[in-house]
Amino acid sequence: MKLRKVTAVAATALVLSLAATACGSSDKNDSGSGSSGGGKIKVGIKFDQPGIGLKQPDGSFAGFDVDVATYVAGQLGYKPAQIEWVETKSADRENALARGDVKFIAASYSINDERKQKVDFAGPYLLAHQDLLVKKDSTIAKGTDLNGKKLCSVTGSTSAQNIHDTIAPKANLREYSGYSECIAGLQSGAVDAVTTDDSILAGFASQDKYKGQFKLAGLKLSNENYGIGVKKGDSATVTKINTALEKMVSSGAWQTAVTKNFGPAGYKNEPAPKIGNIVK
């Protein structure tokens, strides 16, 4: 009887040990160790912004935001093959996070007070400036020249509205679903100018099919602090992403990504911003 009692105690201890191990394994996977757990992470990016986030003909993705998101996901424990890229257009970014469609969004997502009411931001990781893209022979040289002109931006973007409200109240706004449509409209003459961040415009202007046709006006109409959007209240993920961004800058990987994606267009980037430093 005594032997049976000891055996029962040992069996109970083994069961408790296995249960504790299982719980520990689950916690590790939940903490974002994707490579060890074999899981996937869904990341929102743009699919139609050369130099920022572009889906290429072979199905791969390229751009500065893609490089930043890949680095961040790697620091969270996910290999590139474990990243599932999700297209997040400007008008749907907040909803995509709220629905849980993606873990985070790196999609030329400027931090502002209105958006901070709906989502949390890590970063910023790039300081861009609103500018104008016009035809090479255009006489538009300053913001007020847009009065009476057709100005294009995408649905959900604040760029065109900023100009209309503060600089050129008589500008005729045109909103398209994507920047590709805006650029095509500029090429055809359907619009006179396209406005968004200089980094995005430089990416389009450097494409082979548009080389020599357009120019940047060189205006710094606003400061655009690119942040990584995270579901409201997910402070743990924000902290992890901020740590990853700091490491990307200190390791030199950030500058490498800037040079690779913007260098061909002669884009003059600002230095890497400090985490939490929003330039107004």
PDB file of C-alpha atoms in Angstrom:
ATOM      1  CA  MET A   1       0.000   0.000   0.000  1.00  0.00           C
ATOM      2  CA  LYS A   2       2.855   2.372   0.821  1.00  0.00           C
ATOM      3  CA  LEU A   3       4.432   1.869  -2.636  1.00  0.00           C
ATOM      4  CA  ARG A   4       1.157   2.622  -4.369  1.00  0.00           C
ATOM      5  CA  LYS A   5       0.828   5.867  -2.418  1.00  0.00           C
ATOM      6  CA  VAL A   6       4.267   7.087  -3.512  1.00  0.00           C
ATOM      7  CA  THR A   7       3.527   6.172  -7.141  1.00  0.00           C
ATOM      8  CA  ALA A   8       0.300   8.158  -7.066  1.00  0.00           C
ATOM      9  CA  VAL A   9       2.080  11.203  -5.668  1.00  0.00           C
ATOM     10  CA  ALA A  10       4.735  10.965  -8.381  1.00  0.00           C
ATOM     11  CA  ALA A  11       2.112  10.681 -11.097  1.00  0.00           C
ATOM     12  CA  THR A  12       0.340  13.762  -9.778  1.00  0.00           C
ATOM     13  CA  ALA A  13       3.615  15.706  -9.755  1.00  0.00           C
ATOM     14  CA  LEU A  14       4.274  14.681 -13.365  1.00  0.00           C
ATOM     15  CA  VAL A  15       0.852  15.889 -14.489  1.00  0.00           C
ATOM     16  CA  LEU A  16       1.351  19.237 -12.742  1.00  0.00           C
ATOM     17  CA  SER A  17       4.798  19.594 -14.327  1.00  0.00           C
ATOM     18  CA  LEU A  18       3.465  18.936 -17.818  1.00  0.00           C
ATOM     19  CA  ALA A  19       0.625  21.415 -17.282  1.00  0.00           C
ATOM     20  CA  ALA A  20       3.060  24.105 -16.148  1.00  0.00           C
ATOM     21  CA  THR A  21       5.252  23.463 -19.210  1.00  0.00           C
ATOM     22  CA  ALA A  22       2.256  23.742 -21.525  1.00  0.00           C
ATOM     23  CA  CYS A  23       1.212  27.037 -19.941  1.00  0.00           C
ATOM     24  CA  GLY A  24       4.719  28.401 -20.287  1.00  0.00           C
ATOM     25  CA  SER A  25       4.816  27.457 -23.963  1.00  0.00           C
ATOM     26  CA  SER A  26       1.498  29.164 -24.622  1.00  0.00           C
ATOM     27  CA  ASP A  27       2.626  32.354 -22.882  1.00  0.00           C
ATOM     28  CA  LYS A  28       5.762  32.466 -24.985  1.00  0.00           C
ATOM     29  CA  ASN A  29       3.815  32.240 -28.228  1.00  0.00           C
ATOM     30  CA  ASP A  30       1.320  34.886 -27.082  1.00  0.00           C
ATOM     31  CA  SER A  31       4.180  37.288 -26.341  1.00  0.00           C
ATOM     32  CA  GLY A  32       4.947  37.520 -30.047  1.00  0.00           C
ATOM     33  CA  SER A  33       7.630  34.885 -30.513  1.00  0.00           C
ATOM     34  CA  GLY A  34       6.346  34.054 -33.955  1.00  0.00           C
ATOM     35  CA  SER A  35       9.394  32.195 -35.245  1.00  0.00           C
ATOM     36  CA  SER A  36       9.318  29.714 -32.363  1.00  0.00           C
ATOM     37  CA  GLY A  37       5.557  29.263 -32.492  1.00  0.00           C
ATOM     38  CA  GLY A  38       5.302  29.002 -36.276  1.00  0.00           C
ATOM     39  CA  GLY A  39       2.519  31.602 -36.398  1.00  0.00           C
ATOM     40  CA  LYS A  40       1.819  34.451 -38.757  1.00  0.00           C
ATOM     41  CA  ILE A  41       1.595  38.186 -38.275  1.00  0.00           C
ATOM     42  CA  LYS A  42      -0.642  40.392 -40.407  1.00  0.00           C
ATOM     43  CA  VAL A  43       0.824  43.780 -41.247  1.00  0.00           C
ATOM     44  CA  GLY A  44      -0.944  46.604 -43.056  1.00  0.00           C
ATOM     45  CA  ILE A  45       0.890  48.465 -45.821  1.00  0.00           C
ATOM     46  CA  LYS A  46       0.100  50.350 -48.999  1.00  0.00           C
ATOM     47  CA  PHE A  47       0.164  48.375 -52.243  1.00  0.00           C
ATOM     48  CA  ASP A  48       0.342  51.298 -54.685  1.00  0.00           C
ATOM     49  CA  GLN A  49       3.035  53.683 -53.423  1.00  0.00           C
ATOM     50  CA  PRO A  50       6.424  53.323 -55.146  1.00  0.00           C
ATOM     51  CA  GLY A  51       9.281  53.853 -52.708  1.00  0.00           C
ATOM     52  CA  ILE A  52       6.897  53.387 -49.759  1.00  0.00           C
ATOM     53  CA  GLY A  53       4.819  50.250 -50.230  1.00  0.00           C
ATOM     54  CA  LEU A  54       4.345  48.666 -53.639  1.00  0.00           C
ATOM     55  CA  LYS A  55       3.084  45.272 -54.742  1.00  0.00           C
ATOM     56  CA  GLN A  56       5.317  44.260 -57.633  1.00  0.00           C
ATOM     57  CA  PRO A  57       4.341  42.195 -60.694  1.00  0.00           C
ATOM     58  CA  ASP A  58       5.884  39.042 -59.218  1.00  0.00           C
ATOM     59  CA  GLY A  59       3.756  39.390 -56.081  1.00  0.00           C
ATOM     60  CA  SER A  60       6.558  40.570 -53.802  1.00  0.00           C
ATOM     61  CA  PHE A  61       6.543  43.874 -51.937  1.00  0.00           C
ATOM     62  CA  ALA A  62       9.061  46.711 -51.864  1.00  0.00           C
ATOM     63  CA  GLY A  63       9.427  50.139 -50.286  1.00  0.00           C
ATOM     64  CA  PHE A  64      10.614  51.948 -47.188  1.00  0.00           C
ATOM     65  CA  ASP A  65       7.547  51.053 -45.125  1.00  0.00           C
ATOM     66  CA  VAL A  66       7.930  47.424 -46.162  1.00  0.00           C
ATOM     67  CA  ASP A  67      11.541  47.426 -44.964  1.00  0.00           C
ATOM     68  CA  VAL A  68      10.604  49.095 -41.680  1.00  0.00           C
ATOM     69  CA  ALA A  69       7.709  46.698 -41.074  1.00  0.00           C
ATOM     70  CA  THR A  70       9.881  43.680 -41.908  1.00  0.00           C
ATOM     71  CA  TYR A  71      12.529  44.817 -39.431  1.00  0.00           C
ATOM     72  CA  VAL A  72       9.945  45.476 -36.714  1.00  0.00           C
ATOM     73  CA  ALA A  73       8.248  42.127 -37.263  1.00  0.00           C
ATOM     74  CA  GLY A  74      11.655  40.469 -37.017  1.00  0.00           C
ATOM     75  CA  GLN A  75      12.229  42.082 -33.634  1.00  0.00           C
ATOM     76  CA  LEU A  76       8.823  40.776 -32.548  1.00  0.00           C
ATOM     77  CA  GLY A  77       9.943  37.265 -33.451  1.00  0.00           C
ATOM     78  CA  TYR A  78       8.612  36.805 -36.980  1.00  0.00           C
ATOM     79  CA  LYS A  79      10.629  35.822 -40.013  1.00  0.00           C
ATOM     80  CA  PRO A  80       9.820  37.461 -43.392  1.00  0.00           C
ATOM     81  CA  ALA A  81       8.015  34.309 -44.532  1.00  0.00           C
ATOM     82  CA  GLN A  82       5.679  34.615 -41.541  1.00  0.00           C
ATOM     83  CA  ILE A  83       4.484  38.101 -42.505  1.00  0.00           C
ATOM     84  CA  GLU A  84       1.133  38.338 -44.266  1.00  0.00           C
ATOM     85  CA  TRP A  85       0.904  41.694 -46.020  1.00  0.00           C
ATOM     86  CA  VAL A  86      -2.547  43.287 -45.987  1.00  0.00           C
ATOM     87  CA  GLU A  87      -3.490  46.262 -48.160  1.00  0.00           C
ATOM     88  CA  THR A  88      -4.713  49.116 -45.987  1.00  0.00           C
ATOM     89  CA  LYS A  89      -5.934  52.125 -47.909  1.00  0.00           C
ATOM     90  CA  SER A  90      -5.945  55.521 -46.248  1.00  0.00           C
ATOM     91  CA  ALA A  91      -9.692  55.567 -45.587  1.00  0.00           C
ATOM     92  CA  ASP A  92      -9.692  52.147 -43.890  1.00  0.00           C
ATOM     93  CA  ARG A  93      -6.608  52.200 -41.653  1.00  0.00           C
ATOM     94  CA  GLU A  94      -8.398  52.929 -38.366  1.00  0.00           C
ATOM     95  CA  ASN A  95     -11.109  50.363 -39.114  1.00  0.00           C
ATOM     96  CA  ALA A  96      -8.570  47.676 -40.009  1.00  0.00           C
ATOM     97  CA  LEU A  97      -6.916  48.076 -36.610  1.00  0.00           C
ATOM     98  CA  ALA A  98     -10.200  48.221 -34.721  1.00  0.00           C
ATOM     99  CA  ARG A  99     -11.432  45.036 -36.438  1.00  0.00           C
ATOM    100  CA  GLY A 100      -8.180  43.259 -35.697  1.00  0.00           C
ATOM    101  CA  ASP A 101      -7.465  42.666 -39.392  1.00  0.00           C
ATOM    102  CA  VAL A 102      -3.795  43.508 -38.789  1.00  0.00           C
ATOM    103  CA  LYS A 103      -1.393  43.651 -35.843  1.00  0.00           C
ATOM    104  CA  PHE A 104       0.107  46.959 -36.910  1.00  0.00           C
ATOM    105  CA  ILE A 105       0.123  49.326 -39.875  1.00  0.00           C
ATOM    106  CA  ALA A 106       3.130  50.933 -41.567  1.00  0.00           C
ATOM    107  CA  ALA A 107       1.550  52.806 -44.452  1.00  0.00           C
ATOM    108  CA  SER A 108       2.744  56.427 -44.698  1.00  0.00           C
ATOM    109  CA  TYR A 109       0.512  56.918 -41.665  1.00  0.00           C
ATOM    110  CA  SER A 110       0.965  60.464 -40.352  1.00  0.00           C
ATOM    111  CA  ILE A 111       0.415  60.941 -36.633  1.00  0.00           C
ATOM    112  CA  ASN A 112      -2.176  63.581 -35.758  1.00  0.00           C
ATOM    113  CA  ASP A 113      -4.503  64.343 -32.849  1.00  0.00           C
ATOM    114  CA  GLU A 114      -7.643  63.152 -34.621  1.00  0.00           C
ATOM    115  CA  ARG A 115      -6.168  59.756 -35.456  1.00  0.00           C
ATOM    116  CA  LYS A 116      -4.736  59.379 -31.947  1.00  0.00           C
ATOM    117  CA  GLN A 117      -8.294  59.329 -30.659  1.00  0.00           C
ATOM    118  CA  LYS A 118      -8.886  56.097 -32.571  1.00  0.00           C
ATOM    119  CA  VAL A 119      -5.512  54.312 -32.646  1.00  0.00           C
ATOM    120  CA  ASP A 120      -2.203  54.288 -30.803  1.00  0.00           C
ATOM    121  CA  PHE A 121       1.061  55.095 -32.561  1.00  0.00           C
ATOM    122  CA  ALA A 122       4.624  53.917 -32.218  1.00  0.00           C
ATOM    123  CA  GLY A 123       7.356  56.153 -33.594  1.00  0.00           C
ATOM    124  CA  PRO A 124       7.629  58.407 -35.461  1.00  0.00           C
ATOM    125  CA  TYR A 125      10.093  56.696 -37.811  1.00  0.00           C
ATOM    126  CA  LEU A 126      10.196  59.247 -40.670  1.00  0.00           C
ATOM    127  CA  LEU A 127       9.628  62.985 -40.994  1.00  0.00           C
ATOM    128  CA  ALA A 128       8.230  63.834 -44.414  1.00  0.00           C
ATOM    129  CA  HIS A 129       6.716  67.057 -45.747  1.00  0.00           C
ATOM    130  CA  GLN A 130       3.615  67.709 -47.784  1.00  0.00           C
ATOM    131  CA  ASP A 131       4.497  68.850 -51.286  1.00  0.00           C
ATOM    132  CA  LEU A 132       3.078  69.125 -54.802  1.00  0.00           C
ATOM    133  CA  LEU A 133       3.836  67.064 -57.867  1.00  0.00           C
ATOM    134  CA  VAL A 134       3.198  68.889 -61.126  1.00  0.00           C
ATOM    135  CA  LYS A 135       4.069  68.501 -64.784  1.00  0.00           C
ATOM    136  CA  LYS A 136       7.592  69.515 -65.694  1.00  0.00           C
ATOM    137  CA  ASP A 137       6.409  72.592 -67.621  1.00  0.00           C
ATOM    138  CA  SER A 138       3.845  73.642 -64.992  1.00  0.00           C
ATOM    139  CA  THR A 139       3.831  77.237 -63.763  1.00  0.00           C
ATOM    140  CA  ILE A 140       2.568  76.203 -60.316  1.00  0.00           C
ATOM    141  CA  ALA A 141       5.348  77.253 -57.960  1.00  0.00           C
ATOM    142  CA  LYS A 142       3.605  77.999 -54.675  1.00  0.00           C
ATOM    143  CA  GLY A 143       0.525  76.962 -52.796  1.00  0.00           C
ATOM    144  CA  THR A 144      -1.622  79.948 -53.755  1.00  0.00           C
ATOM    145  CA  ASP A 145      -1.116  79.103 -57.441  1.00  0.00           C
ATOM    146  CA  LEU A 146      -3.562  76.236 -56.873  1.00  0.00           C
ATOM    147  CA  ASN A 147      -6.553  78.583 -56.691  1.00  0.00           C
ATOM    148  CA  GLY A 148      -8.778  77.660 -59.627  1.00  0.00           C
ATOM    149  CA  LYS A 149      -6.698  74.539 -60.335  1.00  0.00           C
ATOM    150  CA  LYS A 150      -7.682  70.894 -60.000  1.00  0.00           C
ATOM    151  CA  LEU A 151      -5.861  69.355 -57.044  1.00  0.00           C
ATOM    152  CA  CYS A 152      -5.835  65.605 -56.486  1.00  0.00           C
ATOM    153  CA  SER A 153      -5.318  63.460 -53.410  1.00  0.00           C
ATOM    154  CA  VAL A 154      -6.787  60.176 -52.160  1.00  0.00           C
ATOM    155  CA  THR A 155      -9.960  59.576 -50.183  1.00  0.00           C
ATOM    156  CA  GLY A 156      -9.202  59.690 -46.471  1.00  0.00           C
ATOM    157  CA  SER A 157      -6.033  61.736 -46.811  1.00  0.00           C
ATOM    158  CA  THR A 158      -5.824  65.150 -45.149  1.00  0.00           C
ATOM    159  CA  SER A 159      -3.354  66.633 -47.656  1.00  0.00           C
ATOM    160  CA  ALA A 160      -5.690  68.268 -50.172  1.00  0.00           C
ATOM    161  CA  GLN A 161      -8.053  69.507 -47.464  1.00  0.00           C
ATOM    162  CA  ASN A 162      -5.124  71.159 -45.654  1.00  0.00           C
ATOM    163  CA  ILE A 163      -4.305  73.184 -48.762  1.00  0.00           C
ATOM    164  CA  HIS A 164      -7.951  74.074 -49.407  1.00  0.00           C
ATOM    165  CA  ASP A 165      -8.499  75.210 -45.826  1.00  0.00           C
ATOM    166  CA  THR A 166      -5.308  77.193 -45.272  1.00  0.00           C
ATOM    167  CA  ILE A 167      -3.608  78.101 -48.559  1.00  0.00           C
ATOM    168  CA  ALA A 168      -5.807  77.901 -51.660  1.00  0.00           C
ATOM    169  CA  PRO A 169      -9.528  78.050 -50.767  1.00  0.00           C
ATOM    170  CA  LYS A 170     -10.517  78.170 -54.437  1.00  0.00           C
ATOM    171  CA  ALA A 171      -8.669  74.985 -55.371  1.00  0.00           C
ATOM    172  CA  ASN A 172     -10.939  72.348 -56.909  1.00  0.00           C
ATOM    173  CA  LEU A 173     -10.418  69.151 -54.964  1.00  0.00           C
ATOM    174  CA  ARG A 174     -10.443  65.753 -56.638  1.00  0.00           C
ATOM    175  CA  GLU A 175     -10.375  62.623 -54.486  1.00  0.00           C
ATOM    176  CA  TYR A 176      -9.415  59.302 -56.051  1.00  0.00           C
ATOM    177  CA  SER A 177      -9.152  55.868 -54.477  1.00  0.00           C
ATOM    178  CA  GLY A 178      -5.362  55.688 -54.823  1.00  0.00           C
ATOM    179  CA  TYR A 179      -2.321  57.750 -55.737  1.00  0.00           C
ATOM    180  CA  SER A 180      -1.837  55.742 -58.917  1.00  0.00           C
ATOM    181  CA  GLU A 181      -5.109  57.208 -60.199  1.00  0.00           C
ATOM    182  CA  CYS A 182      -4.005  60.708 -59.187  1.00  0.00           C
ATOM    183  CA  ILE A 183      -0.711  60.366 -61.050  1.00  0.00           C
ATOM    184  CA  ALA A 184      -2.481  59.015 -64.139  1.00  0.00           C
ATOM    185  CA  GLY A 185      -4.818  62.012 -63.936  1.00  0.00           C
ATOM    186  CA  LEU A 186      -1.832  64.357 -63.769  1.00  0.00           C
ATOM    187  CA  GLN A 187      -0.289  62.703 -66.802  1.00  0.00           C
ATOM    188  CA  SER A 188      -3.513  62.983 -68.830  1.00  0.00           C
ATOM    189  CA  GLY A 189      -4.253  66.542 -67.747  1.00  0.00           C
ATOM    190  CA  ALA A 190      -7.387  65.629 -65.764  1.00  0.00           C
ATOM    191  CA  VAL A 191      -5.778  67.274 -62.719  1.00  0.00           C
ATOM    192  CA  ASP A 192      -3.176  70.025 -62.429  1.00  0.00           C
ATOM    193  CA  ALA A 193      -1.343  68.865 -59.332  1.00  0.00           C
ATOM    194  CA  VAL A 194      -1.132  65.981 -56.904  1.00  0.00           C
ATOM    195  CA  THR A 195      -0.472  66.584 -53.250  1.00  0.00           C
ATOM    196  CA  THR A 196       0.750  64.268 -50.543  1.00  0.00           C
ATOM    197  CA  ASP A 197       4.039  63.639 -48.784  1.00  0.00           C
ATOM    198  CA  ASP A 198       7.234  64.412 -50.677  1.00  0.00           C
ATOM    199  CA  SER A 199       8.510  60.883 -50.081  1.00  0.00           C
ATOM    200  CA  ILE A 200       5.499  59.373 -51.848  1.00  0.00           C
ATOM    201  CA  LEU A 201       5.599  61.858 -54.712  1.00  0.00           C
ATOM    202  CA  ALA A 202       9.322  61.274 -55.210  1.00  0.00           C
ATOM    203  CA  GLY A 203       8.667  57.549 -55.477  1.00  0.00           C
ATOM    204  CA  PHE A 204       6.159  58.042 -58.276  1.00  0.00           C
ATOM    205  CA  ALA A 205       8.278  60.596 -60.124  1.00  0.00           C
ATOM    206  CA  SER A 206      11.225  58.198 -60.210  1.00  0.00           C
ATOM    207  CA  GLN A 207       9.309  55.353 -61.882  1.00  0.00           C
ATOM    208  CA  ASP A 208      10.556  54.544 -65.375  1.00  0.00           C
ATOM    209  CA  LYS A 209       7.204  55.281 -67.030  1.00  0.00           C
ATOM    210  CA  TYR A 210       7.088  58.770 -65.517  1.00  0.00           C
ATOM    211  CA  LYS A 211      10.743  59.829 -65.604  1.00  0.00           C
ATOM    212  CA  GLY A 212      11.209  63.333 -66.954  1.00  0.00           C
ATOM    213  CA  GLN A 213       7.477  64.158 -66.966  1.00  0.00           C
ATOM    214  CA  PHE A 214       6.955  65.545 -63.466  1.00  0.00           C
ATOM    215  CA  LYS A 215       8.707  67.654 -60.855  1.00  0.00           C
ATOM    216  CA  LEU A 216       8.365  68.338 -57.152  1.00  0.00           C
ATOM    217  CA  ALA A 217       7.450  71.915 -56.347  1.00  0.00           C
ATOM    218  CA  GLY A 218       9.809  71.782 -53.364  1.00  0.00           C
ATOM    219  CA  LEU A 219       7.314  73.207 -50.870  1.00  0.00           C
ATOM    220  CA  LYS A 220       7.298  72.153 -47.225  1.00  0.00           C
ATOM    221  CA  LEU A 221       3.607  72.688 -46.663  1.00  0.00           C
ATOM    222  CA  SER A 222       3.430  70.582 -43.522  1.00  0.00           C
ATOM    223  CA  ASN A 223       5.359  68.197 -41.334  1.00  0.00           C
ATOM    224  CA  GLU A 224       4.253  64.574 -41.644  1.00  0.00           C
ATOM    225  CA  ASN A 225       5.426  62.379 -38.782  1.00  0.00           C
ATOM    226  CA  TYR A 226       5.091  58.776 -39.969  1.00  0.00           C
ATOM    227  CA  GLY A 227       4.052  56.442 -37.185  1.00  0.00           C
ATOM    228  CA  ILE A 228       3.183  52.776 -36.914  1.00  0.00           C
ATOM    229  CA  GLY A 229      -0.492  52.374 -36.086  1.00  0.00           C
ATOM    230  CA  VAL A 230      -1.539  49.892 -33.401  1.00  0.00           C
ATOM    231  CA  LYS A 231      -4.972  49.010 -32.027  1.00  0.00           C
ATOM    232  CA  LYS A 232      -6.106  51.494 -29.392  1.00  0.00           C
ATOM    233  CA  GLY A 233      -5.031  50.387 -25.920  1.00  0.00           C
ATOM    234  CA  ASP A 234      -2.338  47.939 -27.043  1.00  0.00           C
ATOM    235  CA  SER A 235       0.462  49.727 -25.181  1.00  0.00           C
ATOM    236  CA  ALA A 236       2.584  46.571 -24.919  1.00  0.00           C
ATOM    237  CA  THR A 237       2.912  46.327 -28.699  1.00  0.00           C
ATOM    238  CA  VAL A 238       3.641  50.059 -28.975  1.00  0.00           C
ATOM    239  CA  THR A 239       6.528  49.674 -26.519  1.00  0.00           C
ATOM    240  CA  LYS A 240       7.966  46.685 -28.401  1.00  0.00           C
ATOM    241  CA  ILE A 241       7.742  48.476 -31.745  1.00  0.00           C
ATOM    242  CA  ASN A 242       9.411  51.615 -30.355  1.00  0.00           C
ATOM    243  CA  THR A 243      12.289  49.485 -29.084  1.00  0.00           C
ATOM    244  CA  ALA A 244      12.584  47.861 -32.514  1.00  0.00           C
ATOM    245  CA  LEU A 245      12.618  51.248 -34.282  1.00  0.00           C
ATOM    246  CA  GLU A 246      15.365  52.559 -32.007  1.00  0.00           C
ATOM    247  CA  LYS A 247      17.437  49.477 -32.771  1.00  0.00           C
ATOM    248  CA  MET A 248      16.830  49.880 -36.513  1.00  0.00           C
ATOM    249  CA  VAL A 249      18.220  53.418 -36.380  1.00  0.00           C
ATOM    250  CA  SER A 250      21.208  52.625 -34.157  1.00  0.00           C
ATOM    251  CA  SER A 251      22.176  49.585 -36.257  1.00  0.00           C
ATOM    252  CA  GLY A 252      22.278  51.593 -39.487  1.00  0.00           C
ATOM    253  CA  ALA A 253      19.460  49.557 -41.045  1.00  0.00           C
ATOM    254  CA  TRP A 254      17.178  52.622 -41.111  1.00  0.00           C
ATOM    255  CA  GLN A 255      19.589  54.695 -43.202  1.00  0.00           C
ATOM    256  CA  THR A 256      20.212  51.746 -45.511  1.00  0.00           C
ATOM    257  CA  ALA A 257      16.466  51.500 -46.147  1.00  0.00           C
ATOM    258  CA  VAL A 258      16.193  55.251 -46.808  1.00  0.00           C
ATOM    259  CA  THR A 259      19.049  55.211 -49.314  1.00  0.00           C
ATOM    260  CA  LYS A 260      17.731  52.122 -51.102  1.00  0.00           C
ATOM    261  CA  ASN A 261      14.172  53.352 -51.514  1.00  0.00           C
ATOM    262  CA  PHE A 262      14.507  57.133 -51.909  1.00  0.00           C
ATOM    263  CA  GLY A 263      18.048  57.596 -53.191  1.00  0.00           C
ATOM    264  CA  PRO A 264      17.256  57.050 -56.883  1.00  0.00           C
ATOM    265  CA  ALA A 265      14.811  59.984 -56.840  1.00  0.00           C
ATOM    266  CA  GLY A 266      17.277  62.352 -55.181  1.00  0.00           C
ATOM    267  CA  TYR A 267      14.982  62.695 -52.193  1.00  0.00           C
ATOM    268  CA  LYS A 268      16.494  64.750 -49.361  1.00  0.00           C
ATOM    269  CA  ASN A 269      15.345  63.038 -46.204  1.00  0.00           C
ATOM    270  CA  GLU A 270      15.312  64.448 -42.700  1.00  0.00           C
ATOM    271  CA  PRO A 271      17.402  62.690 -40.013  1.00  0.00           C
ATOM    272  CA  ALA A 272      15.752  59.801 -38.199  1.00  0.00           C
ATOM    273  CA  PRO A 273      13.311  61.297 -35.661  1.00  0.00           C
ATOM    274  CA  LYS A 274      13.463  60.424 -31.999  1.00  0.00           C
ATOM    275  CA  ILE A 275      10.708  58.236 -30.635  1.00  0.00           C
ATOM    276  CA  GLY A 276       7.862  60.387 -29.338  1.00  0.00           C
ATOM    277  CA  ASN A 277       9.210  63.590 -30.886  1.00  0.00           C
ATOM    278  CA  ILE A 278       6.363  64.936 -33.028  1.00  0.00           C
ATOM    279  CA  VAL A 279       7.389  67.911 -35.157  1.00  0.00           C
ATOM    280  CA  LYS A 280       4.465  70.298 -35.536  1.00  0.00           C
TER     281      LYS A 280
END
